[in-house]
Amino acid sequence: MYVSEWENAKRTISDRYAAILRQLLGVTDAELRGGPLAVAPSMADGYDELLSRIDSASSVSESMVKTFNDQTELLRTMDRQLGASGLVDQMTGHLARLEDALNFAVLPTTRRPVALALAGASTLAAWQAIDSGAVERAWRHYELAKRAARDAEAPMYLAHAMAEQAYVLCEAGRPSLGVDLVRDAQRILGQAGSPRLRAWLYAAEAELCAHAGMPDDCRRALDAAAATIPPGSDDRDPDMLSIFLNGAHLARWRGNVLALLGDGEAVTSLYGALEVVDPSFVRAQAGLHADLVQAHLARAEYDDANTHLRQARLLASRTGSVRQRRRVDLLSARL
């Protein structure tokens, strides 16, 4: 008798709990005992959320794209003057917002300007990653930049991303493969790009050829860069804002390449570039002093090399450049 009353009490409690659950969850007895729960379609398929994201992306205006580009420009200026080490989080968030806007943009008229902004920002983020020693992150950013450039139908941005990506190969010990990649970038661009960008590509080819032990090809590329660079002191390419190159910059680049070859002419080019270098390009100054160390070492001028080594180390530390500090350490070991 007591067992029967206990069972009845348990059933009563169970029934009460079941009634409470049915009321709270809005389910039937069958569903409560293990059948499939009926879920509102809008919660199950996610279409409302998708359409909301698409609507938001389609409303990205010219002013919003300009805001994205202005943010990239601000990050580029901070990177040039202060270095990349403190910008990783800001750059990551910036790329995420741009990529999100592109992923949900449907029509080409909306996608192209966002894709172009993403290509420029991704290339900057990749170069910052190289400078910070994060080579795999750099490679992934360059792949993103190339996809965005193709989406934007922008061969200049695609060629630039490919040529900069060649530096990752060079840093990884594959300079010959880097030469092939930068030459492929030149073929993709053809004569469609601006003269400043074409000169930049020739100079990049020359540097990679120097690392690959191809001195004749290197000098031919340097001559082609000098023949292509527009005259005057302007250095910003209006069609490719990430390109800073004029005759003075090219002289510095030429000196760097000749120093890699052990050519005595490098010293003259580098001192000429040192006189006109923009003081806001702090990391470039560090590289210039490192180039002078290398050029003086090739001439066994050790006192001069030591002087520039101290400057290169100071500037590399100021910007937190892992790439430049590594180079300074390698040069220091030769003194």
JSON list of N, CA and C in Angstrom, two decimals, residues 20-94:
[
{"chain": "A", "resi": 20, "resn": "ILE", "atom": "N", "xyz": [4.38, 22.27, -16.14]},
{"chain": "A", "resi": 20, "resn": "ILE", "atom": "CA", "xyz": [5.16, 23.51, -16.07]},
{"chain": "A", "resi": 20, "resn": "ILE", "atom": "C", "xyz": [6.07, 23.64, -17.29]},
{"chain": "A", "resi": 21, "resn": "LEU", "atom": "N", "xyz": [6.76, 22.54, -17.65]},
{"chain": "A", "resi": 21, "resn": "LEU", "atom": "CA", "xyz": [7.66, 22.57, -18.81]},
{"chain": "A", "resi": 21, "resn": "LEU", "atom": "C", "xyz": [6.92, 22.83, -20.11]},
{"chain": "A", "resi": 22, "resn": "ARG", "atom": "N", "xyz": [5.71, 22.20, -20.25]},
{"chain": "A", "resi": 22, "resn": "ARG", "atom": "CA", "xyz": [4.93, 22.44, -21.46]},
{"chain": "A", "resi": 22, "resn": "ARG", "atom": "C", "xyz": [4.57, 23.91, -21.59]},
{"chain": "A", "resi": 23, "resn": "GLN", "atom": "N", "xyz": [4.23, 24.51, -20.47]},
{"chain": "A", "resi": 23, "resn": "GLN", "atom": "CA", "xyz": [3.84, 25.91, -20.50]},
{"chain": "A", "resi": 23, "resn": "GLN", "atom": "C", "xyz": [5.03, 26.82, -20.81]},
{"chain": "A", "resi": 24, "resn": "LEU", "atom": "N", "xyz": [6.18, 26.50, -20.18]},
{"chain": "A", "resi": 24, "resn": "LEU", "atom": "CA", "xyz": [7.35, 27.33, -20.39]},
{"chain": "A", "resi": 24, "resn": "LEU", "atom": "C", "xyz": [7.92, 27.21, -21.80]},
{"chain": "A", "resi": 25, "resn": "LEU", "atom": "N", "xyz": [7.98, 25.97, -22.31]},
{"chain": "A", "resi": 25, "resn": "LEU", "atom": "CA", "xyz": [8.63, 25.72, -23.59]},
{"chain": "A", "resi": 25, "resn": "LEU", "atom": "C", "xyz": [7.69, 25.76, -24.78]},
{"chain": "A", "resi": 26, "resn": "GLY", "atom": "N", "xyz": [6.40, 25.66, -24.51]},
{"chain": "A", "resi": 26, "resn": "GLY", "atom": "CA", "xyz": [5.44, 25.64, -25.62]},
{"chain": "A", "resi": 26, "resn": "GLY", "atom": "C", "xyz": [5.53, 24.39, -26.46]},
{"chain": "A", "resi": 27, "resn": "VAL", "atom": "N", "xyz": [5.65, 23.21, -25.82]},
{"chain": "A", "resi": 27, "resn": "VAL", "atom": "CA", "xyz": [5.79, 21.96, -26.53]},
{"chain": "A", "resi": 27, "resn": "VAL", "atom": "C", "xyz": [4.69, 21.01, -26.12]},
{"chain": "A", "resi": 28, "resn": "THR", "atom": "N", "xyz": [4.53, 19.96, -26.94]},
{"chain": "A", "resi": 28, "resn": "THR", "atom": "CA", "xyz": [3.53, 18.94, -26.65]},
{"chain": "A", "resi": 28, "resn": "THR", "atom": "C", "xyz": [4.13, 17.86, -25.76]},
{"chain": "A", "resi": 29, "resn": "ASP", "atom": "N", "xyz": [3.24, 16.96, -25.28]},
{"chain": "A", "resi": 29, "resn": "ASP", "atom": "CA", "xyz": [3.74, 15.84, -24.46]},
{"chain": "A", "resi": 29, "resn": "ASP", "atom": "C", "xyz": [4.72, 14.97, -25.25]},
{"chain": "A", "resi": 30, "resn": "ALA", "atom": "N", "xyz": [4.38, 14.71, -26.53]},
{"chain": "A", "resi": 30, "resn": "ALA", "atom": "CA", "xyz": [5.24, 13.85, -27.34]},
{"chain": "A", "resi": 30, "resn": "ALA", "atom": "C", "xyz": [6.62, 14.47, -27.51]},
{"chain": "A", "resi": 31, "resn": "GLU", "atom": "N", "xyz": [6.67, 15.80, -27.76]},
{"chain": "A", "resi": 31, "resn": "GLU", "atom": "CA", "xyz": [7.95, 16.47, -27.92]},
{"chain": "A", "resi": 31, "resn": "GLU", "atom": "C", "xyz": [8.73, 16.46, -26.62]},
{"chain": "A", "resi": 32, "resn": "LEU", "atom": "N", "xyz": [7.99, 16.61, -25.49]},
{"chain": "A", "resi": 32, "resn": "LEU", "atom": "CA", "xyz": [8.64, 16.62, -24.20]},
{"chain": "A", "resi": 32, "resn": "LEU", "atom": "C", "xyz": [9.26, 15.28, -23.87]},
{"chain": "A", "resi": 33, "resn": "ARG", "atom": "N", "xyz": [8.66, 14.18, -24.38]},
{"chain": "A", "resi": 33, "resn": "ARG", "atom": "CA", "xyz": [9.17, 12.83, -24.09]},
{"chain": "A", "resi": 33, "resn": "ARG", "atom": "C", "xyz": [10.28, 12.41, -25.06]},
{"chain": "A", "resi": 34, "resn": "GLY", "atom": "N", "xyz": [10.71, 13.30, -25.92]},
{"chain": "A", "resi": 34, "resn": "GLY", "atom": "CA", "xyz": [11.85, 12.94, -26.78]},
{"chain": "A", "resi": 34, "resn": "GLY", "atom": "C", "xyz": [11.65, 13.22, -28.23]},
{"chain": "A", "resi": 35, "resn": "GLY", "atom": "N", "xyz": [10.45, 13.68, -28.64]},
{"chain": "A", "resi": 35, "resn": "GLY", "atom": "CA", "xyz": [10.22, 14.01, -30.04]},
{"chain": "A", "resi": 35, "resn": "GLY", "atom": "C", "xyz": [10.92, 15.30, -30.41]},
{"chain": "A", "resi": 36, "resn": "PRO", "atom": "N", "xyz": [10.99, 15.64, -31.69]},
{"chain": "A", "resi": 36, "resn": "PRO", "atom": "CA", "xyz": [11.67, 16.87, -32.11]},
{"chain": "A", "resi": 36, "resn": "PRO", "atom": "C", "xyz": [10.93, 18.11, -31.63]},
{"chain": "A", "resi": 37, "resn": "LEU", "atom": "N", "xyz": [11.66, 19.08, -31.18]},
{"chain": "A", "resi": 37, "resn": "LEU", "atom": "CA", "xyz": [11.07, 20.32, -30.73]},
{"chain": "A", "resi": 37, "resn": "LEU", "atom": "C", "xyz": [10.73, 21.20, -31.93]},
{"chain": "A", "resi": 38, "resn": "ALA", "atom": "N", "xyz": [9.57, 21.81, -31.87]},
{"chain": "A", "resi": 38, "resn": "ALA", "atom": "CA", "xyz": [9.18, 22.73, -32.93]},
{"chain": "A", "resi": 38, "resn": "ALA", "atom": "C", "xyz": [9.82, 24.08, -32.67]},
{"chain": "A", "resi": 39, "resn": "VAL", "atom": "N", "xyz": [10.67, 24.54, -33.57]},
{"chain": "A", "resi": 39, "resn": "VAL", "atom": "CA", "xyz": [11.37, 25.80, -33.40]},
{"chain": "A", "resi": 39, "resn": "VAL", "atom": "C", "xyz": [10.88, 26.75, -34.47]},
{"chain": "A", "resi": 40, "resn": "ALA", "atom": "N", "xyz": [10.74, 27.98, -34.10]},
{"chain": "A", "resi": 40, "resn": "ALA", "atom": "CA", "xyz": [10.28, 28.98, -35.06]},
{"chain": "A", "resi": 40, "resn": "ALA", "atom": "C", "xyz": [11.23, 29.04, -36.25]},
{"chain": "A", "resi": 41, "resn": "PRO", "atom": "N", "xyz": [10.69, 29.06, -37.48]},
{"chain": "A", "resi": 41, "resn": "PRO", "atom": "CA", "xyz": [11.53, 29.04, -38.68]},
{"chain": "A", "resi": 41, "resn": "PRO", "atom": "C", "xyz": [12.59, 30.13, -38.69]},
{"chain": "A", "resi": 42, "resn": "SER", "atom": "N", "xyz": [12.26, 31.33, -38.20]},
{"chain": "A", "resi": 42, "resn": "SER", "atom": "CA", "xyz": [13.22, 32.42, -38.26]},
{"chain": "A", "resi": 42, "resn": "SER", "atom": "C", "xyz": [14.43, 32.15, -37.38]},
{"chain": "A", "resi": 43, "resn": "MET", "atom": "N", "xyz": [14.23, 31.33, -36.31]},
{"chain": "A", "resi": 43, "resn": "MET", "atom": "CA", "xyz": [15.34, 30.99, -35.45]},
{"chain": "A", "resi": 43, "resn": "MET", "atom": "C", "xyz": [16.15, 29.85, -36.03]},
{"chain": "A", "resi": 44, "resn": "ALA", "atom": "N", "xyz": [15.53, 28.98, -36.83]},
{"chain": "A", "resi": 44, "resn": "ALA", "atom": "CA", "xyz": [16.20, 27.78, -37.32]},
{"chain": "A", "resi": 44, "resn": "ALA", "atom": "C", "xyz": [17.05, 28.05, -38.54]},
{"chain": "A", "resi": 45, "resn": "ASP", "atom": "N", "xyz": [16.54, 28.86, -39.46]},
{"chain": "A", "resi": 45, "resn": "ASP", "atom": "CA", "xyz": [17.26, 28.98, -40.73]},
{"chain": "A", "resi": 45, "resn": "ASP", "atom": "C", "xyz": [18.20, 30.19, -40.80]},
{"chain": "A", "resi": 46, "resn": "GLY", "atom": "N", "xyz": [18.04, 31.17, -39.95]},
{"chain": "A", "resi": 46, "resn": "GLY", "atom": "CA", "xyz": [18.96, 32.31, -39.92]},
{"chain": "A", "resi": 46, "resn": "GLY", "atom": "C", "xyz": [18.81, 33.28, -41.07]},
{"chain": "A", "resi": 47, "resn": "TYR", "atom": "N", "xyz": [17.74, 33.17, -41.87]},
{"chain": "A", "resi": 47, "resn": "TYR", "atom": "CA", "xyz": [17.60, 34.06, -43.02]},
{"chain": "A", "resi": 47, "resn": "TYR", "atom": "C", "xyz": [17.42, 35.52, -42.62]},
{"chain": "A", "resi": 48, "resn": "ASP", "atom": "N", "xyz": [16.70, 35.72, -41.51]},
{"chain": "A", "resi": 48, "resn": "ASP", "atom": "CA", "xyz": [16.50, 37.11, -41.08]},
{"chain": "A", "resi": 48, "resn": "ASP", "atom": "C", "xyz": [17.84, 37.79, -40.78]},
{"chain": "A", "resi": 49, "resn": "GLU", "atom": "N", "xyz": [18.70, 37.04, -40.09]},
{"chain": "A", "resi": 49, "resn": "GLU", "atom": "CA", "xyz": [20.02, 37.60, -39.76]},
{"chain": "A", "resi": 49, "resn": "GLU", "atom": "C", "xyz": [20.83, 37.85, -41.03]},
{"chain": "A", "resi": 50, "resn": "LEU", "atom": "N", "xyz": [20.82, 36.88, -41.98]},
{"chain": "A", "resi": 50, "resn": "LEU", "atom": "CA", "xyz": [21.55, 37.02, -43.23]},
{"chain": "A", "resi": 50, "resn": "LEU", "atom": "C", "xyz": [21.09, 38.25, -44.00]},
{"chain": "A", "resi": 51, "resn": "LEU", "atom": "N", "xyz": [19.76, 38.39, -44.13]},
{"chain": "A", "resi": 51, "resn": "LEU", "atom": "CA", "xyz": [19.23, 39.53, -44.88]},
{"chain": "A", "resi": 51, "resn": "LEU", "atom": "C", "xyz": [19.57, 40.85, -44.21]},
{"chain": "A", "resi": 52, "resn": "SER", "atom": "N", "xyz": [19.60, 40.83, -42.88]},
{"chain": "A", "resi": 52, "resn": "SER", "atom": "CA", "xyz": [19.99, 42.04, -42.17]},
{"chain": "A", "resi": 52, "resn": "SER", "atom": "C", "xyz": [21.43, 42.42, -42.49]},
{"chain": "A", "resi": 53, "resn": "ARG", "atom": "N", "xyz": [22.32, 41.43, -42.54]},
{"chain": "A", "resi": 53, "resn": "ARG", "atom": "CA", "xyz": [23.73, 41.70, -42.85]},
{"chain": "A", "resi": 53, "resn": "ARG", "atom": "C", "xyz": [23.87, 42.19, -44.30]},
{"chain": "A", "resi": 54, "resn": "ILE", "atom": "N", "xyz": [23.11, 41.57, -45.21]},
{"chain": "A", "resi": 54, "resn": "ILE", "atom": "CA", "xyz": [23.16, 41.99, -46.61]},
{"chain": "A", "resi": 54, "resn": "ILE", "atom": "C", "xyz": [22.66, 43.42, -46.77]},
{"chain": "A", "resi": 55, "resn": "ASP", "atom": "N", "xyz": [21.56, 43.74, -46.07]},
{"chain": "A", "resi": 55, "resn": "ASP", "atom": "CA", "xyz": [21.03, 45.11, -46.14]},
{"chain": "A", "resi": 55, "resn": "ASP", "atom": "C", "xyz": [22.03, 46.12, -45.60]},
{"chain": "A", "resi": 56, "resn": "SER", "atom": "N", "xyz": [22.71, 45.76, -44.52]},
{"chain": "A", "resi": 56, "resn": "SER", "atom": "CA", "xyz": [23.71, 46.66, -43.95]},
{"chain": "A", "resi": 56, "resn": "SER", "atom": "C", "xyz": [24.86, 46.89, -44.92]},
{"chain": "A", "resi": 57, "resn": "ALA", "atom": "N", "xyz": [25.32, 45.79, -45.56]},
{"chain": "A", "resi": 57, "resn": "ALA", "atom": "CA", "xyz": [26.44, 45.90, -46.51]},
{"chain": "A", "resi": 57, "resn": "ALA", "atom": "C", "xyz": [26.04, 46.72, -47.73]},
{"chain": "A", "resi": 58, "resn": "SER", "atom": "N", "xyz": [24.81, 46.56, -48.19]},
{"chain": "A", "resi": 58, "resn": "SER", "atom": "CA", "xyz": [24.37, 47.28, -49.39]},
{"chain": "A", "resi": 58, "resn": "SER", "atom": "C", "xyz": [24.23, 48.77, -49.13]},
{"chain": "A", "resi": 59, "resn": "SER", "atom": "N", "xyz": [24.14, 49.14, -47.85]},
{"chain": "A", "resi": 59, "resn": "SER", "atom": "CA", "xyz": [23.99, 50.56, -47.52]},
{"chain": "A", "resi": 59, "resn": "SER", "atom": "C", "xyz": [25.33, 51.25, -47.28]},
{"chain": "A", "resi": 60, "resn": "VAL", "atom": "N", "xyz": [26.45, 50.52, -47.50]},
{"chain": "A", "resi": 60, "resn": "VAL", "atom": "CA", "xyz": [27.76, 51.14, -47.36]},
{"chain": "A", "resi": 60, "resn": "VAL", "atom": "C", "xyz": [27.91, 52.22, -48.43]},
{"chain": "A", "resi": 61, "resn": "SER", "atom": "N", "xyz": [28.07, 53.44, -48.03]},
{"chain": "A", "resi": 61, "resn": "SER", "atom": "CA", "xyz": [28.09, 54.57, -48.95]},
{"chain": "A", "resi": 61, "resn": "SER", "atom": "C", "xyz": [29.52, 54.96, -49.31]},
{"chain": "A", "resi": 62, "resn": "GLU", "atom": "N", "xyz": [29.63, 55.90, -50.24]},
{"chain": "A", "resi": 62, "resn": "GLU", "atom": "CA", "xyz": [30.95, 56.41, -50.61]},
{"chain": "A", "resi": 62, "resn": "GLU", "atom": "C", "xyz": [31.63, 57.03, -49.40]},
{"chain": "A", "resi": 63, "resn": "SER", "atom": "N", "xyz": [30.84, 57.70, -48.56]},
{"chain": "A", "resi": 63, "resn": "SER", "atom": "CA", "xyz": [31.44, 58.33, -47.38]},
{"chain": "A", "resi": 63, "resn": "SER", "atom": "C", "xyz": [31.98, 57.27, -46.41]},
{"chain": "A", "resi": 64, "resn": "MET", "atom": "N", "xyz": [31.30, 56.12, -46.33]},
{"chain": "A", "resi": 64, "resn": "MET", "atom": "CA", "xyz": [31.77, 55.05, -45.46]},
{"chain": "A", "resi": 64, "resn": "MET", "atom": "C", "xyz": [33.07, 54.45, -46.00]},
{"chain": "A", "resi": 65, "resn": "VAL", "atom": "N", "xyz": [33.14, 54.24, -47.32]},
{"chain": "A", "resi": 65, "resn": "VAL", "atom": "CA", "xyz": [34.37, 53.75, -47.93]},
{"chain": "A", "resi": 65, "resn": "VAL", "atom": "C", "xyz": [35.51, 54.74, -47.71]},
{"chain": "A", "resi": 66, "resn": "LYS", "atom": "N", "xyz": [35.20, 56.03, -47.83]},
{"chain": "A", "resi": 66, "resn": "LYS", "atom": "CA", "xyz": [36.22, 57.05, -47.56]},
{"chain": "A", "resi": 66, "resn": "LYS", "atom": "C", "xyz": [36.70, 56.96, -46.11]},
{"chain": "A", "resi": 67, "resn": "THR", "atom": "N", "xyz": [35.78, 56.70, -45.19]},
{"chain": "A", "resi": 67, "resn": "THR", "atom": "CA", "xyz": [36.16, 56.55, -43.79]},
{"chain": "A", "resi": 67, "resn": "THR", "atom": "C", "xyz": [37.10, 55.36, -43.61]},
{"chain": "A", "resi": 68, "resn": "PHE", "atom": "N", "xyz": [36.80, 54.25, -44.29]},
{"chain": "A", "resi": 68, "resn": "PHE", "atom": "CA", "xyz": [37.68, 53.08, -44.24]},
{"chain": "A", "resi": 68, "resn": "PHE", "atom": "C", "xyz": [39.08, 53.46, -44.75]},
{"chain": "A", "resi": 69, "resn": "ASN", "atom": "N", "xyz": [39.13, 54.16, -45.89]},
{"chain": "A", "resi": 69, "resn": "ASN", "atom": "CA", "xyz": [40.42, 54.52, -46.47]},
{"chain": "A", "resi": 69, "resn": "ASN", "atom": "C", "xyz": [41.17, 55.53, -45.60]},
{"chain": "A", "resi": 70, "resn": "ASP", "atom": "N", "xyz": [40.44, 56.43, -44.97]},
{"chain": "A", "resi": 70, "resn": "ASP", "atom": "CA", "xyz": [41.08, 57.38, -44.06]},
{"chain": "A", "resi": 70, "resn": "ASP", "atom": "C", "xyz": [41.69, 56.66, -42.86]},
{"chain": "A", "resi": 71, "resn": "GLN", "atom": "N", "xyz": [40.99, 55.63, -42.39]},
{"chain": "A", "resi": 71, "resn": "GLN", "atom": "CA", "xyz": [41.53, 54.84, -41.28]},
{"chain": "A", "resi": 71, "resn": "GLN", "atom": "C", "xyz": [42.81, 54.12, -41.70]},
{"chain": "A", "resi": 72, "resn": "THR", "atom": "N", "xyz": [42.81, 53.56, -42.91]},
{"chain": "A", "resi": 72, "resn": "THR", "atom": "CA", "xyz": [44.02, 52.91, -43.43]},
{"chain": "A", "resi": 72, "resn": "THR", "atom": "C", "xyz": [45.16, 53.92, -43.52]},
{"chain": "A", "resi": 73, "resn": "GLU", "atom": "N", "xyz": [44.86, 55.12, -44.00]},
{"chain": "A", "resi": 73, "resn": "GLU", "atom": "CA", "xyz": [45.90, 56.15, -44.13]},
{"chain": "A", "resi": 73, "resn": "GLU", "atom": "C", "xyz": [46.47, 56.54, -42.77]},
{"chain": "A", "resi": 74, "resn": "LEU", "atom": "N", "xyz": [45.60, 56.65, -41.77]},
{"chain": "A", "resi": 74, "resn": "LEU", "atom": "CA", "xyz": [46.07, 56.97, -40.42]},
{"chain": "A", "resi": 74, "resn": "LEU", "atom": "C", "xyz": [46.99, 55.87, -39.89]},
{"chain": "A", "resi": 75, "resn": "LEU", "atom": "N", "xyz": [46.59, 54.62, -40.10]},
{"chain": "A", "resi": 75, "resn": "LEU", "atom": "CA", "xyz": [47.42, 53.50, -39.65]},
{"chain": "A", "resi": 75, "resn": "LEU", "atom": "C", "xyz": [48.74, 53.46, -40.42]},
{"chain": "A", "resi": 76, "resn": "ARG", "atom": "N", "xyz": [48.71, 53.83, -41.70]},
{"chain": "A", "resi": 76, "resn": "ARG", "atom": "CA", "xyz": [49.95, 53.86, -42.49]},
{"chain": "A", "resi": 76, "resn": "ARG", "atom": "C", "xyz": [50.90, 54.94, -41.94]},
{"chain": "A", "resi": 77, "resn": "THR", "atom": "N", "xyz": [50.37, 56.10, -41.60]},
{"chain": "A", "resi": 77, "resn": "THR", "atom": "CA", "xyz": [51.20, 57.17, -41.05]},
{"chain": "A", "resi": 77, "resn": "THR", "atom": "C", "xyz": [51.79, 56.78, -39.71]},
{"chain": "A", "resi": 78, "resn": "MET", "atom": "N", "xyz": [50.97, 56.19, -38.84]},
{"chain": "A", "resi": 78, "resn": "MET", "atom": "CA", "xyz": [51.46, 55.75, -37.53]},
{"chain": "A", "resi": 78, "resn": "MET", "atom": "C", "xyz": [52.53, 54.68, -37.68]},
{"chain": "A", "resi": 79, "resn": "ASP", "atom": "N", "xyz": [52.32, 53.77, -38.63]},
{"chain": "A", "resi": 79, "resn": "ASP", "atom": "CA", "xyz": [53.31, 52.71, -38.87]},
{"chain": "A", "resi": 79, "resn": "ASP", "atom": "C", "xyz": [54.63, 53.30, -39.35]},
{"chain": "A", "resi": 80, "resn": "ARG", "atom": "N", "xyz": [54.56, 54.28, -40.24]},
{"chain": "A", "resi": 80, "resn": "ARG", "atom": "CA", "xyz": [55.77, 54.86, -40.80]},
{"chain": "A", "resi": 80, "resn": "ARG", "atom": "C", "xyz": [56.59, 55.58, -39.73]},
{"chain": "A", "resi": 81, "resn": "GLN", "atom": "N", "xyz": [55.90, 56.24, -38.79]},
{"chain": "A", "resi": 81, "resn": "GLN", "atom": "CA", "xyz": [56.60, 57.05, -37.81]},
{"chain": "A", "resi": 81, "resn": "GLN", "atom": "C", "xyz": [56.92, 56.29, -36.52]},
{"chain": "A", "resi": 82, "resn": "LEU", "atom": "N", "xyz": [56.02, 55.39, -36.11]},
{"chain": "A", "resi": 82, "resn": "LEU", "atom": "CA", "xyz": [56.17, 54.73, -34.81]},
{"chain": "A", "resi": 82, "resn": "LEU", "atom": "C", "xyz": [56.47, 53.25, -34.90]},
{"chain": "A", "resi": 83, "resn": "GLY", "atom": "N", "xyz": [56.25, 52.65, -36.06]},
{"chain": "A", "resi": 83, "resn": "GLY", "atom": "CA", "xyz": [56.45, 51.22, -36.20]},
{"chain": "A", "resi": 83, "resn": "GLY", "atom": "C", "xyz": [55.15, 50.45, -36.08]},
{"chain": "A", "resi": 84, "resn": "ALA", "atom": "N", "xyz": [55.23, 49.17, -36.41]},
{"chain": "A", "resi": 84, "resn": "ALA", "atom": "CA", "xyz": [54.02, 48.34, -36.52]},
{"chain": "A", "resi": 84, "resn": "ALA", "atom": "C", "xyz": [53.66, 47.61, -35.23]},
{"chain": "A", "resi": 85, "resn": "SER", "atom": "N", "xyz": [54.58, 47.53, -34.28]},
{"chain": "A", "resi": 85, "resn": "SER", "atom": "CA", "xyz": [54.39, 46.64, -33.13]},
{"chain": "A", "resi": 85, "resn": "SER", "atom": "C", "xyz": [53.17, 46.99, -32.30]},
{"chain": "A", "resi": 86, "resn": "GLY", "atom": "N", "xyz": [52.83, 48.28, -32.20]},
{"chain": "A", "resi": 86, "resn": "GLY", "atom": "CA", "xyz": [51.69, 48.67, -31.38]},
{"chain": "A", "resi": 86, "resn": "GLY", "atom": "C", "xyz": [50.38, 48.77, -32.13]},
{"chain": "A", "resi": 87, "resn": "LEU", "atom": "N", "xyz": [50.36, 48.37, -33.40]},
{"chain": "A", "resi": 87, "resn": "LEU", "atom": "CA", "xyz": [49.16, 48.56, -34.23]},
{"chain": "A", "resi": 87, "resn": "LEU", "atom": "C", "xyz": [48.44, 47.27, -34.58]},
{"chain": "A", "resi": 88, "resn": "VAL", "atom": "N", "xyz": [48.90, 46.14, -34.04]},
{"chain": "A", "resi": 88, "resn": "VAL", "atom": "CA", "xyz": [48.35, 44.85, -34.47]},
{"chain": "A", "resi": 88, "resn": "VAL", "atom": "C", "xyz": [46.86, 44.77, -34.20]},
{"chain": "A", "resi": 89, "resn": "ASP", "atom": "N", "xyz": [46.42, 45.12, -32.99]},
{"chain": "A", "resi": 89, "resn": "ASP", "atom": "CA", "xyz": [45.00, 45.01, -32.64]},
{"chain": "A", "resi": 89, "resn": "ASP", "atom": "C", "xyz": [44.15, 45.95, -33.48]},
{"chain": "A", "resi": 90, "resn": "GLN", "atom": "N", "xyz": [44.62, 47.18, -33.66]},
{"chain": "A", "resi": 90, "resn": "GLN", "atom": "CA", "xyz": [43.86, 48.14, -34.46]},
{"chain": "A", "resi": 90, "resn": "GLN", "atom": "C", "xyz": [43.75, 47.67, -35.91]},
{"chain": "A", "resi": 91, "resn": "MET", "atom": "N", "xyz": [44.85, 47.15, -36.44]},
{"chain": "A", "resi": 91, "resn": "MET", "atom": "CA", "xyz": [44.86, 46.68, -37.82]},
{"chain": "A", "resi": 91, "resn": "MET", "atom": "C", "xyz": [43.95, 45.47, -37.99]},
{"chain": "A", "resi": 92, "resn": "THR", "atom": "N", "xyz": [43.97, 44.57, -37.01]},
{"chain": "A", "resi": 92, "resn": "THR", "atom": "CA", "xyz": [43.12, 43.37, -37.08]},
{"chain": "A", "resi": 92, "resn": "THR", "atom": "C", "xyz": [41.65, 43.75, -37.09]},
{"chain": "A", "resi": 93, "resn": "GLY", "atom": "N", "xyz": [41.26, 44.68, -36.22]},
{"chain": "A", "resi": 93, "resn": "GLY", "atom": "CA", "xyz": [39.87, 45.12, -36.19]},
{"chain": "A", "resi": 93, "resn": "GLY", "atom": "C", "xyz": [39.46, 45.82, -37.46]},
{"chain": "A", "resi": 94, "resn": "HIS", "atom": "N", "xyz": [40.35, 46.63, -38.01]},
{"chain": "A", "resi": 94, "resn": "HIS", "atom": "CA", "xyz": [40.08, 47.35, -39.26]},
{"chain": "A", "resi": 94, "resn": "HIS", "atom": "C", "xyz": [39.84, 46.37, -40.40]}
]
